Amino acid sequence: MSEPSRDILEVFDNPHPDRNYRIDTVCPEFTSLCPKTGQPDFGTLTISYIPDQHCFELKSLKLYLQQFRNHGAFYERVTNDILNDLVAVTQPRWMKLTADFTPRGGIRTTVEVEHPEPALPGSDR
Amino acid sequence: MSEPSRDILEVFDNPHPDRNYRIDTVCPEFTSLCPKTGQPDFGTLTISYIPDQHCFELKSLKLYLQQFRNHGAFYERVTNDILNDLVAVTQPRWMKLTADFTPRGGIRTTVEVEHPEPALPGSDR
Amino acid sequence: MSEPSRDILEVFDNPHPDRNYRIDTVCPEFTSLCPKTGQPDFGTLTISYIPDQHCFELKSLKLYLQQFRNHGAFYERVTNDILNDLVAVTQPRWMKLTADFTPRGGIRTTVEVEHPEPALPGSDR
Amino acid sequence: MSEPSRDILEVFDNPHPDRNYRIDTVCPEFTSLCPKTGQPDFGTLTISYIPDQHCFELKSLKLYLQQFRNHGAFYERVTNDILNDLVAVTQPRWMKLTADFTPRGGIRTTVEVEHPEPALPGSDR
Amino acid sequence: MSEPSRDILEVFDNPHPDRNYRIDTVCPEFTSLCPKTGQPDFGTLTISYIPDQHCFELKSLKLYLQQFRNHGAFYERVTNDILNDLVAVTQPRWMKLTADFTPRGGIRTTVEVEHPEPALPGSDR
Amino acid sequence: MSEPSRDILEVFDNPHPDRNYRIDTVCPEFTSLCPKTGQPDFGTLTISYIPDQHCFELKSLKLYLQQFRNHGAFYERVTNDILNDLVAVTQPRWMKLTADFTPRGGIRTTVEVEHPEPALPGSDR
Amino acid sequence: MSEPSRDILEVFDNPHPDRNYRIDTVCPEFTSLCPKTGQPDFGTLTISYIPDQHCFELKSLKLYLQQFRNHGAFYERVTNDILNDLVAVTQPRWMKLTADFTPRGGIRTTVEVEHPEPALPGSDR
Amino acid sequence: MSEPSRDILEVFDNPHPDRNYRIDTVCPEFTSLCPKTGQPDFGTLTISYIPDQHCFELKSLKLYLQQFRNHGAFYERVTNDILNDLVAVTQPRWMKLTADFTPRGGIRTTVEVEHPEPALPGSDR
Amino acid sequence: MSEPSRDILEVFDNPHPDRNYRIDTVCPEFTSLCPKTGQPDFGTLTISYIPDQHCFELKSLKLYLQQFRNHGAFYERVTNDILNDLVAVTQPRWMKLTADFTPRGGIRTTVEVEHPEPALPGSDR
Amino acid sequence: MSEPSRDILEVFDNPHPDRNYRIDTVCPEFTSLCPKTGQPDFGTLTISYIPDQHCFELKSLKLYLQQFRNHGAFYERVTNDILNDLVAVTQPRWMKLTADFTPRGGIRTTVEVEHPEPALPGSDR
């Protein structure tokens, strides 16, 4: 199976580029494979962004994410890679991706990635 | 069917223009049509504002929103357009519109528009 | 039926005026009449304040609010008026009143009034 | 019945005084008597603090709070008094006590006291 | 039974050290013994961090935490000690550990430890 | 103020009298006065029935229930009386009225009345 | 606009007609118009059935229900009519339709229709 | 302190003794003392009954239950004893008492007593 | 990709075949493909059974269900087929499978299959 | 480590053996080891029973269950064995044990055992 590619993502013109506004998209049906065990992982992706010239099209987003269905992916890497793909394609003013994975071995993990990266806690003191 | 028009919106005099205070109005029964497929969309609109000289009248708001029932509307555009209509008619000191649409294809989207527009995250550092 | 009057409100001495501290009082059984239709309205009032020299007494607050039971009152005006009454009687260092009304015509409204009034969003940038 | 006394509270040495860290303790079984009517009151106390040299011991805290079981206490005063006792005994870097009482006459009240006292809302503008 | 040791913790290279991003890991199955009574304690540990060069590996984290199963541990000390172990092994840019223990004697306690330590409330005014 | 009267209740013809089917109507805004203290009571009425020839009309139900707003009424009696009125006017095949009142003195009460009356528990053994 | 018609409903062969089994389908996006006021109504339809030779196809169900979008419909009648349509087309062994409408004037109504009709409560004693 | 006595319970005439109907009363503020340790216990009592000639009066119920505040009481015995007292005073057609106690040592207990006693599970086969 | 096969399912000896007892297993991570569109479907399977001589082994159940990941499956058929496989392998005294699928086009569906099949509603009158 | 033994369970005389009544005890802190992997399992045990001459004492129940902390136990067997121990010691008129284990590999299991054993579903037709 080929690698997931951002080429499948389509955009449309932001209808109100004159204004900073926020779009939140929740995708509760993300699934990929654990590269170590081959077992499926499941998670909910939440994409929040302030578009600049382009918004991503929802059906193409769904197809883009479905590419990971039979693809091996570690939590931390795949979250960063998906954010990078979405940033590359939409060039947003701001974007945050939160990936909330279901429990494994009694432990559950969430990865939250933001562009541009946020300051460290306490760094604004 | 004619285009939705802001002319249907009625206002009344703010009874306390001497004070900044906030009104939140939640409309869980918004529905419009998808311009691509003609299929109905459903969402909850939440309008928050600090009135200046005028407040919108609730019954006229309901009738205004019902104009979209058989009207084609993309999520991002219609949210911005409704905010613009409400701002034009009430001239508020501040207003935010949050449109929370029901899932399609396993994905749900919220659009949040604010007037005047907020700063970008991190821009106050 | 006579107008609601703040004279019914009783206060007691703040036992710790040496310290800024906060009291939140939730009254889920507020009811008044719609001045246009005569139909009853229902809501939950939440009063938060930092007392100065006086605190309001809870039983007198209940009787004060019961005065609105058969009284015509628009949401925005009555919320401001009740805050003004409570401020006049207790002279607090800070007070906020949130009135959360039940749905009418599928739409529900909350009014939030604060003394002294808060800055507009974004005004501290 | 004798007055509640802070002498019953025991402390132990903070195992990590080199670091600001926070302890939250929730006591949902607080009960006292209304001084006016003699009727029992019930509430949940939440104590949050950043210890300095001492932490309070949980069993002694339970016994300290049980002293109020047959003791007359107004909401505002008893919340301030308990904070004062806990501050006197543990000398914390920061402490907040929130007392959330069950409804009486359809009205419920929460009192929140903090040491050192917080600034008034808006005072940091 | 030997002392819990941080040596069991394994790390892997942060796949995106070029960016500040956040990982939250929730472990609801932590259990240790009360040093005074020998009775078991139960809690949920939530570890949040911004990795620098290393992320902790989840299976080794599980084994590390299982070392406490038959180990005596006071709430405040064990929370600080686990944070210290995780900081020593991963050298994160920022880390917070929240330990939420189940009720004992009707009282429940949460300990929240952060590295580097946060400022005291009010200290940034 | 005159006594509440069932004369205000209007009915319409059951559109499907050929079939046993069930209608549940929930009225969360019922309020009356305590005959002893004159204080307002609040409750949620749930009316379930299998209509025979007539259904009650919802707007007239609302007006009927509003008659109790300034009327003294004990919980047990008023629940039975309202059921009797609704039965008299609609002559249903079966009807149940559940009245769920808000707490007074820390105690809350629900009264459930059914027509025809149900058997006692265990009587069908 | 033409009347809603059951002709739009499509069926497929029950893959396991040899066994009684149950299908529950929840449609939270039903909307019609009030015949008296012309105002939109909203509700959630839940269809439960034990198929015989045919199951209804979900996309055709969606289109069938969308026919009511601009159609005047009383709660009690439309619920019975939809059940009759679904029974006529699928000829199920058993079917129940529950229609749960959103509040109007502070009152909400649910209509539950079953085929074949259930016995009256108590009739099996 | 004297023993709790049923003499404090007052009744009033059932306004509709011609009909079997049900009253549920929830008392979330029950507290007594553990006879072994002297420590306070807390629980929620739910009393359900079908009255015959008498209903219990709510204020006297509250005072009756407050007698247990400083009284030693085992869970199983006190639940049976309270049911016996309520049955003796009201002579109901049916009554059930459910006592739901808060956790002790990580374990929580509910006792449910019914008059007349229910059959054993399976005994109606 | 080959067809899903029941051969992958493993059983172990029921440790207490002398007694009817119930096992419920919830699998929230079931996913298959829609045979018409090729799009992924997601659902939660709940298997309840009373074992006879054999219980299914959980890890083999997981692997069995993962066979459907890239397999086309209609809701009604796949639910019946999985029940048949589980019945064939474990030969239970009783088994029920409930498959609760996520919404598509605003509509969600649950299929409930039982072995031996239940009676039709009302058939026991 | 020795085998768990029922000898640790203590009983006390049922204070009301003249009446069938029910006791529910919930133990959310059960933990044992998986015999295959040695990994800890966690679950909530709910014990419901109608006592005959004896009730189990709660502290001894806690100590009895703690015996499983470092003991290997399969879900199905351990649930049956604990029921057998409790039945042997208390000789109840009826008892049910429900063991609700936390998820492993995305799958969670509940085992429900009853004494005397219930009839098979449908067997009472």
Short mmCIF file of N, CA and C in Angstrom, two decimals, chain H:
data_model
loop_
_atom_site.label_atom_id
_atom_site.label_comp_id
_atom_site.label_asym_id
_atom_site.label_seq_id
_atom_site.Cartn_x
_atom_site.Cartn_y
_atom_site.Cartn_z
N MET H 1 -28.40 11.27 74.58
CA MET H 1 -29.44 11.61 73.59
C MET H 1 -30.45 10.46 73.49
N SER H 2 -31.71 10.81 73.49
CA SER H 2 -32.76 9.79 73.50
C SER H 2 -32.82 9.04 72.17
N GLU H 3 -33.48 7.91 72.18
CA GLU H 3 -33.65 7.08 70.98
C GLU H 3 -34.56 7.79 69.97
N PRO H 4 -34.31 7.59 68.68
CA PRO H 4 -35.25 8.10 67.68
C PRO H 4 -36.63 7.48 67.92
N SER H 5 -37.66 8.27 67.78
CA SER H 5 -39.01 7.79 68.04
C SER H 5 -39.92 8.13 66.87
N ARG H 6 -40.81 7.18 66.54
CA ARG H 6 -41.76 7.40 65.46
C ARG H 6 -42.87 8.37 65.88
N ASP H 7 -42.91 8.71 67.16
CA ASP H 7 -44.00 9.59 67.63
C ASP H 7 -43.95 10.95 66.96
N ILE H 8 -42.80 11.33 66.47
CA ILE H 8 -42.64 12.65 65.86
C ILE H 8 -43.26 12.72 64.47
N LEU H 9 -43.53 11.55 63.88
CA LEU H 9 -44.09 11.51 62.51
C LEU H 9 -45.57 11.90 62.53
N GLU H 10 -45.94 12.82 61.65
CA GLU H 10 -47.34 13.23 61.54
C GLU H 10 -47.89 12.78 60.19
N VAL H 11 -49.18 12.52 60.17
CA VAL H 11 -49.82 12.13 58.91
C VAL H 11 -50.97 13.08 58.61
N PHE H 12 -51.38 13.03 57.34
CA PHE H 12 -52.62 13.76 56.98
C PHE H 12 -53.47 12.79 56.16
N ASP H 13 -54.74 13.10 56.05
CA ASP H 13 -55.64 12.19 55.34
C ASP H 13 -55.30 12.13 53.86
N ASN H 14 -55.19 10.92 53.33
CA ASN H 14 -54.97 10.74 51.90
C ASN H 14 -56.13 11.40 51.15
N PRO H 15 -55.85 12.37 50.29
CA PRO H 15 -56.96 13.06 49.62
C PRO H 15 -57.67 12.19 48.57
N HIS H 16 -57.06 11.10 48.14
CA HIS H 16 -57.70 10.22 47.14
C HIS H 16 -57.52 8.76 47.51
N PRO H 17 -58.11 8.34 48.65
CA PRO H 17 -57.94 6.93 49.05
C PRO H 17 -58.67 5.97 48.12
N ASP H 18 -59.49 6.50 47.24
CA ASP H 18 -60.24 5.67 46.28
C ASP H 18 -59.34 5.11 45.19
N ARG H 19 -58.09 5.50 45.16
CA ARG H 19 -57.24 5.12 44.01
C ARG H 19 -55.86 4.71 44.50
N ASN H 20 -55.30 3.63 43.94
CA ASN H 20 -53.89 3.29 44.15
C ASN H 20 -53.02 4.28 43.39
N TYR H 21 -52.23 5.08 44.09
CA TYR H 21 -51.26 5.93 43.39
C TYR H 21 -49.99 5.97 44.22
N ARG H 22 -48.92 6.43 43.61
CA ARG H 22 -47.60 6.26 44.21
C ARG H 22 -46.95 7.60 44.54
N ILE H 23 -46.32 7.66 45.70
CA ILE H 23 -45.57 8.85 46.12
C ILE H 23 -44.12 8.43 46.35
N ASP H 24 -43.18 9.18 45.75
CA ASP H 24 -41.75 8.94 45.96
C ASP H 24 -41.15 10.17 46.64
N THR H 25 -40.47 9.95 47.74
CA THR H 25 -39.85 11.06 48.46
C THR H 25 -38.37 10.76 48.62
N VAL H 26 -37.51 11.70 48.17
CA VAL H 26 -36.06 11.50 48.20
C VAL H 26 -35.45 12.42 49.24
N CYS H 27 -34.70 11.85 50.18
CA CYS H 27 -34.08 12.60 51.28
C CYS H 27 -32.57 12.42 51.19
N PRO H 28 -31.85 13.31 50.49
CA PRO H 28 -30.41 13.09 50.29
C PRO H 28 -29.56 13.52 51.47
N GLU H 29 -30.15 13.94 52.56
CA GLU H 29 -29.34 14.51 53.66
C GLU H 29 -29.48 13.70 54.94
N PHE H 30 -29.51 12.36 54.80
CA PHE H 30 -29.58 11.51 55.99
C PHE H 30 -28.17 11.31 56.54
N THR H 31 -28.02 11.43 57.84
CA THR H 31 -26.73 11.16 58.46
C THR H 31 -26.95 10.54 59.84
N SER H 32 -26.09 9.58 60.15
CA SER H 32 -26.14 8.92 61.47
C SER H 32 -24.69 8.65 61.89
N LEU H 33 -24.51 7.92 62.96
CA LEU H 33 -23.15 7.60 63.42
C LEU H 33 -22.92 6.09 63.33
N CYS H 34 -21.68 5.70 63.00
CA CYS H 34 -21.33 4.29 63.01
C CYS H 34 -21.21 3.83 64.48
N PRO H 35 -21.95 2.79 64.89
CA PRO H 35 -21.91 2.37 66.28
C PRO H 35 -20.53 1.86 66.71
N LYS H 36 -19.76 1.37 65.74
CA LYS H 36 -18.45 0.82 66.11
C LYS H 36 -17.41 1.92 66.29
N THR H 37 -17.35 2.85 65.33
CA THR H 37 -16.27 3.83 65.33
C THR H 37 -16.72 5.21 65.80
N GLY H 38 -18.02 5.45 65.86
CA GLY H 38 -18.50 6.77 66.22
C GLY H 38 -18.39 7.77 65.08
N GLN H 39 -17.87 7.34 63.94
CA GLN H 39 -17.72 8.22 62.79
C GLN H 39 -19.07 8.42 62.10
N PRO H 40 -19.31 9.62 61.52
CA PRO H 40 -20.58 9.87 60.83
C PRO H 40 -20.71 9.08 59.53
N ASP H 41 -21.91 8.60 59.26
CA ASP H 41 -22.27 8.01 57.97
C ASP H 41 -23.24 8.94 57.26
N PHE H 42 -23.28 8.86 55.93
CA PHE H 42 -24.16 9.72 55.14
C PHE H 42 -24.86 8.88 54.08
N GLY H 43 -26.10 9.22 53.80
CA GLY H 43 -26.81 8.44 52.79
C GLY H 43 -28.01 9.20 52.23
N THR H 44 -28.56 8.64 51.15
CA THR H 44 -29.78 9.17 50.55
C THR H 44 -30.88 8.14 50.76
N LEU H 45 -31.97 8.56 51.38
CA LEU H 45 -33.11 7.67 51.57
C LEU H 45 -34.18 7.99 50.53
N THR H 46 -34.69 6.96 49.87
CA THR H 46 -35.81 7.14 48.95
C THR H 46 -36.98 6.30 49.45
N ILE H 47 -38.08 6.98 49.75
CA ILE H 47 -39.28 6.31 50.27
C ILE H 47 -40.34 6.34 49.18
N SER H 48 -40.79 5.17 48.75
CA SER H 48 -41.86 5.08 47.76
C SER H 48 -43.04 4.35 48.40
N TYR H 49 -44.24 4.87 48.22
CA TYR H 49 -45.37 4.14 48.80
C TYR H 49 -46.67 4.41 48.07
N ILE H 50 -47.61 3.51 48.27
CA ILE H 50 -48.99 3.68 47.83
C ILE H 50 -49.79 3.88 49.10
N PRO H 51 -50.27 5.11 49.36
CA PRO H 51 -50.93 5.37 50.64
C PRO H 51 -52.30 4.70 50.69
N ASP H 52 -52.71 4.40 51.92
CA ASP H 52 -54.07 3.92 52.12
C ASP H 52 -54.90 5.08 52.68
N GLN H 53 -55.04 5.16 53.97
CA GLN H 53 -55.84 6.27 54.53
C GLN H 53 -54.98 7.48 54.89
N HIS H 54 -53.64 7.28 55.02
CA HIS H 54 -52.80 8.37 55.50
C HIS H 54 -51.53 8.54 54.67
N CYS H 55 -51.14 9.82 54.54
CA CYS H 55 -49.84 10.17 53.95
C CYS H 55 -49.00 10.77 55.07
N PHE H 56 -47.64 10.57 55.02
CA PHE H 56 -46.83 11.24 56.03
C PHE H 56 -46.59 12.70 55.63
N GLU H 57 -46.48 13.54 56.62
CA GLU H 57 -46.28 14.97 56.40
C GLU H 57 -44.77 15.22 56.27
N LEU H 58 -44.36 16.02 55.27
CA LEU H 58 -42.93 16.09 54.93
C LEU H 58 -42.08 16.74 56.01
N LYS H 59 -42.58 17.79 56.64
CA LYS H 59 -41.77 18.45 57.66
C LYS H 59 -41.53 17.52 58.85
N SER H 60 -42.55 16.77 59.24
CA SER H 60 -42.36 15.84 60.36
C SER H 60 -41.42 14.70 59.95
N LEU H 61 -41.44 14.31 58.67
CA LEU H 61 -40.48 13.30 58.19
C LEU H 61 -39.06 13.81 58.37
N LYS H 62 -38.85 15.08 58.00
CA LYS H 62 -37.51 15.67 58.13
C LYS H 62 -37.06 15.64 59.58
N LEU H 63 -37.94 16.02 60.50
CA LEU H 63 -37.57 16.03 61.92
C LEU H 63 -37.34 14.61 62.44
N TYR H 64 -38.17 13.69 61.96
CA TYR H 64 -37.98 12.28 62.36
C TYR H 64 -36.58 11.79 61.94
N LEU H 65 -36.20 12.08 60.69
CA LEU H 65 -34.90 11.60 60.20
C LEU H 65 -33.74 12.31 60.92
N GLN H 66 -33.95 13.56 61.31
CA GLN H 66 -32.88 14.28 62.01
C GLN H 66 -32.59 13.67 63.39
N GLN H 67 -33.49 12.89 63.91
CA GLN H 67 -33.22 12.23 65.19
C GLN H 67 -32.03 11.28 65.11
N PHE H 68 -31.70 10.82 63.90
CA PHE H 68 -30.60 9.86 63.74
C PHE H 68 -29.24 10.54 63.67
N ARG H 69 -29.23 11.87 63.63
CA ARG H 69 -27.98 12.62 63.43
C ARG H 69 -26.89 12.24 64.43
N ASN H 70 -27.23 12.04 65.67
CA ASN H 70 -26.22 11.68 66.67
C ASN H 70 -26.52 10.33 67.29
N HIS H 71 -27.09 9.48 66.46
CA HIS H 71 -27.53 8.16 66.89
C HIS H 71 -26.72 7.08 66.16
N GLY H 72 -26.26 6.08 66.92
CA GLY H 72 -25.52 4.98 66.30
C GLY H 72 -26.46 4.05 65.54
N ALA H 73 -26.07 3.67 64.32
CA ALA H 73 -27.00 2.90 63.49
C ALA H 73 -26.24 2.09 62.45
N PHE H 74 -26.44 0.76 62.46
CA PHE H 74 -25.89 -0.07 61.38
C PHE H 74 -26.81 0.04 60.16
N TYR H 75 -26.21 -0.03 58.96
CA TYR H 75 -26.94 0.15 57.71
C TYR H 75 -28.19 -0.74 57.62
N GLU H 76 -27.99 -2.06 57.82
CA GLU H 76 -29.08 -2.99 57.58
C GLU H 76 -30.20 -2.79 58.60
N ARG H 77 -29.82 -2.58 59.85
CA ARG H 77 -30.84 -2.48 60.88
C ARG H 77 -31.63 -1.17 60.75
N VAL H 78 -30.90 -0.07 60.55
CA VAL H 78 -31.59 1.22 60.56
C VAL H 78 -32.56 1.33 59.37
N THR H 79 -32.20 0.72 58.24
CA THR H 79 -33.09 0.78 57.10
C THR H 79 -34.38 0.01 57.38
N ASN H 80 -34.24 -1.16 57.97
CA ASN H 80 -35.43 -1.92 58.35
C ASN H 80 -36.26 -1.18 59.40
N ASP H 81 -35.57 -0.59 60.39
CA ASP H 81 -36.30 0.08 61.47
C ASP H 81 -37.08 1.29 60.95
N ILE H 82 -36.46 2.07 60.06
CA ILE H 82 -37.17 3.24 59.53
C ILE H 82 -38.39 2.79 58.72
N LEU H 83 -38.21 1.75 57.91
CA LEU H 83 -39.38 1.25 57.18
C LEU H 83 -40.48 0.84 58.16
N ASN H 84 -40.10 0.13 59.19
CA ASN H 84 -41.11 -0.31 60.16
C ASN H 84 -41.84 0.88 60.78
N ASP H 85 -41.09 1.92 61.13
CA ASP H 85 -41.73 3.11 61.70
C ASP H 85 -42.70 3.75 60.71
N LEU H 86 -42.27 3.90 59.46
CA LEU H 86 -43.14 4.56 58.46
C LEU H 86 -44.37 3.71 58.18
N VAL H 87 -44.20 2.39 58.17
CA VAL H 87 -45.35 1.51 57.95
C VAL H 87 -46.31 1.59 59.13
N ALA H 88 -45.75 1.61 60.33
CA ALA H 88 -46.60 1.64 61.52
C ALA H 88 -47.47 2.90 61.55
N VAL H 89 -46.86 4.00 61.12
CA VAL H 89 -47.57 5.29 61.25
C VAL H 89 -48.54 5.53 60.09
N THR H 90 -48.18 5.09 58.86
CA THR H 90 -49.04 5.42 57.72
C THR H 90 -49.88 4.22 57.26
N GLN H 91 -49.54 3.01 57.67
CA GLN H 91 -50.31 1.82 57.26
C GLN H 91 -50.56 1.82 55.75
N PRO H 92 -49.50 1.85 54.95
CA PRO H 92 -49.66 2.00 53.51
C PRO H 92 -50.10 0.69 52.84
N ARG H 93 -50.61 0.79 51.63
CA ARG H 93 -50.93 -0.42 50.87
C ARG H 93 -49.64 -1.12 50.41
N TRP H 94 -48.60 -0.31 50.19
CA TRP H 94 -47.28 -0.82 49.79
C TRP H 94 -46.26 0.26 50.08
N MET H 95 -45.05 -0.15 50.49
CA MET H 95 -43.99 0.84 50.73
C MET H 95 -42.63 0.20 50.49
N LYS H 96 -41.70 0.99 49.92
CA LYS H 96 -40.32 0.54 49.73
C LYS H 96 -39.38 1.64 50.19
N LEU H 97 -38.32 1.25 50.91
CA LEU H 97 -37.32 2.22 51.36
C LEU H 97 -35.97 1.79 50.82
N THR H 98 -35.31 2.68 50.10
CA THR H 98 -33.97 2.42 49.59
C THR H 98 -33.01 3.38 50.26
N ALA H 99 -31.99 2.84 50.91
CA ALA H 99 -30.99 3.66 51.59
C ALA H 99 -29.65 3.47 50.90
N ASP H 100 -29.14 4.54 50.33
CA ASP H 100 -27.92 4.49 49.51
C ASP H 100 -26.82 5.25 50.24
N PHE H 101 -25.89 4.53 50.86
CA PHE H 101 -24.88 5.14 51.71
C PHE H 101 -23.63 5.50 50.90
N THR H 102 -22.90 6.54 51.35
CA THR H 102 -21.68 6.96 50.67
C THR H 102 -20.55 5.97 50.98
N PRO H 103 -19.48 5.95 50.12
CA PRO H 103 -18.44 4.92 50.27
C PRO H 103 -17.65 5.04 51.57
N ARG H 104 -17.29 3.89 52.09
CA ARG H 104 -16.36 3.76 53.22
C ARG H 104 -15.34 2.71 52.83
N GLY H 105 -14.05 3.03 52.95
CA GLY H 105 -13.01 2.07 52.59
C GLY H 105 -13.09 1.64 51.14
N GLY H 106 -13.59 2.54 50.26
CA GLY H 106 -13.67 2.23 48.84
C GLY H 106 -14.87 1.36 48.48
N ILE H 107 -15.75 1.09 49.44
CA ILE H 107 -16.91 0.22 49.22
C ILE H 107 -18.17 0.98 49.59
N ARG H 108 -19.22 0.89 48.72
CA ARG H 108 -20.47 1.55 49.09
C ARG H 108 -21.61 0.54 49.09
N THR H 109 -22.62 0.81 49.91
CA THR H 109 -23.68 -0.16 50.15
C THR H 109 -25.05 0.50 50.04
N THR H 110 -25.99 -0.22 49.43
CA THR H 110 -27.38 0.19 49.37
C THR H 110 -28.23 -0.90 49.99
N VAL H 111 -29.20 -0.52 50.81
CA VAL H 111 -30.12 -1.49 51.40
C VAL H 111 -31.53 -1.13 50.93
N GLU H 112 -32.26 -2.13 50.44
CA GLU H 112 -33.60 -1.88 49.92
C GLU H 112 -34.59 -2.79 50.62
N VAL H 113 -35.55 -2.20 51.29
CA VAL H 113 -36.51 -2.94 52.11
C VAL H 113 -37.92 -2.61 51.62
N GLU H 114 -38.79 -3.62 51.58
CA GLU H 114 -40.11 -3.43 50.97
C GLU H 114 -41.17 -4.06 51.86
N HIS H 115 -42.35 -3.44 51.92
CA HIS H 115 -43.47 -3.95 52.71
C HIS H 115 -44.73 -3.93 51.85
N PRO H 116 -45.46 -5.00 51.67
CA PRO H 116 -45.06 -6.32 52.15
C PRO H 116 -43.84 -6.81 51.39
N GLU H 117 -43.10 -7.73 51.97
CA GLU H 117 -41.84 -8.16 51.38
C GLU H 117 -42.08 -8.76 49.99
N PRO H 118 -41.15 -8.53 49.07
CA PRO H 118 -41.29 -9.08 47.72
C PRO H 118 -40.97 -10.58 47.72
N ALA H 119 -41.38 -11.25 46.68
CA ALA H 119 -41.01 -12.66 46.52
C ALA H 119 -39.52 -12.75 46.21
N LEU H 120 -38.93 -13.90 46.44
CA LEU H 120 -37.55 -14.13 46.04
C LEU H 120 -37.46 -14.16 44.51
N PRO H 121 -36.33 -13.68 43.93
CA PRO H 121 -36.16 -13.78 42.48
C PRO H 121 -36.34 -15.22 42.00
N GLY H 122 -37.09 -15.40 40.96
CA GLY H 122 -37.28 -16.74 40.41
C GLY H 122 -38.45 -17.48 41.02
N SER H 123 -38.99 -16.96 42.14
CA SER H 123 -40.04 -17.71 42.84
C SER H 123 -41.37 -17.66 42.09
N ASP H 124 -41.48 -16.79 41.05
CA ASP H 124 -42.73 -16.70 40.30
C ASP H 124 -42.66 -17.54 39.03
N ARG H 125 -41.66 -18.39 38.95
CA ARG H 125 -41.57 -19.23 37.74
C ARG H 125 -42.42 -20.48 37.95
#
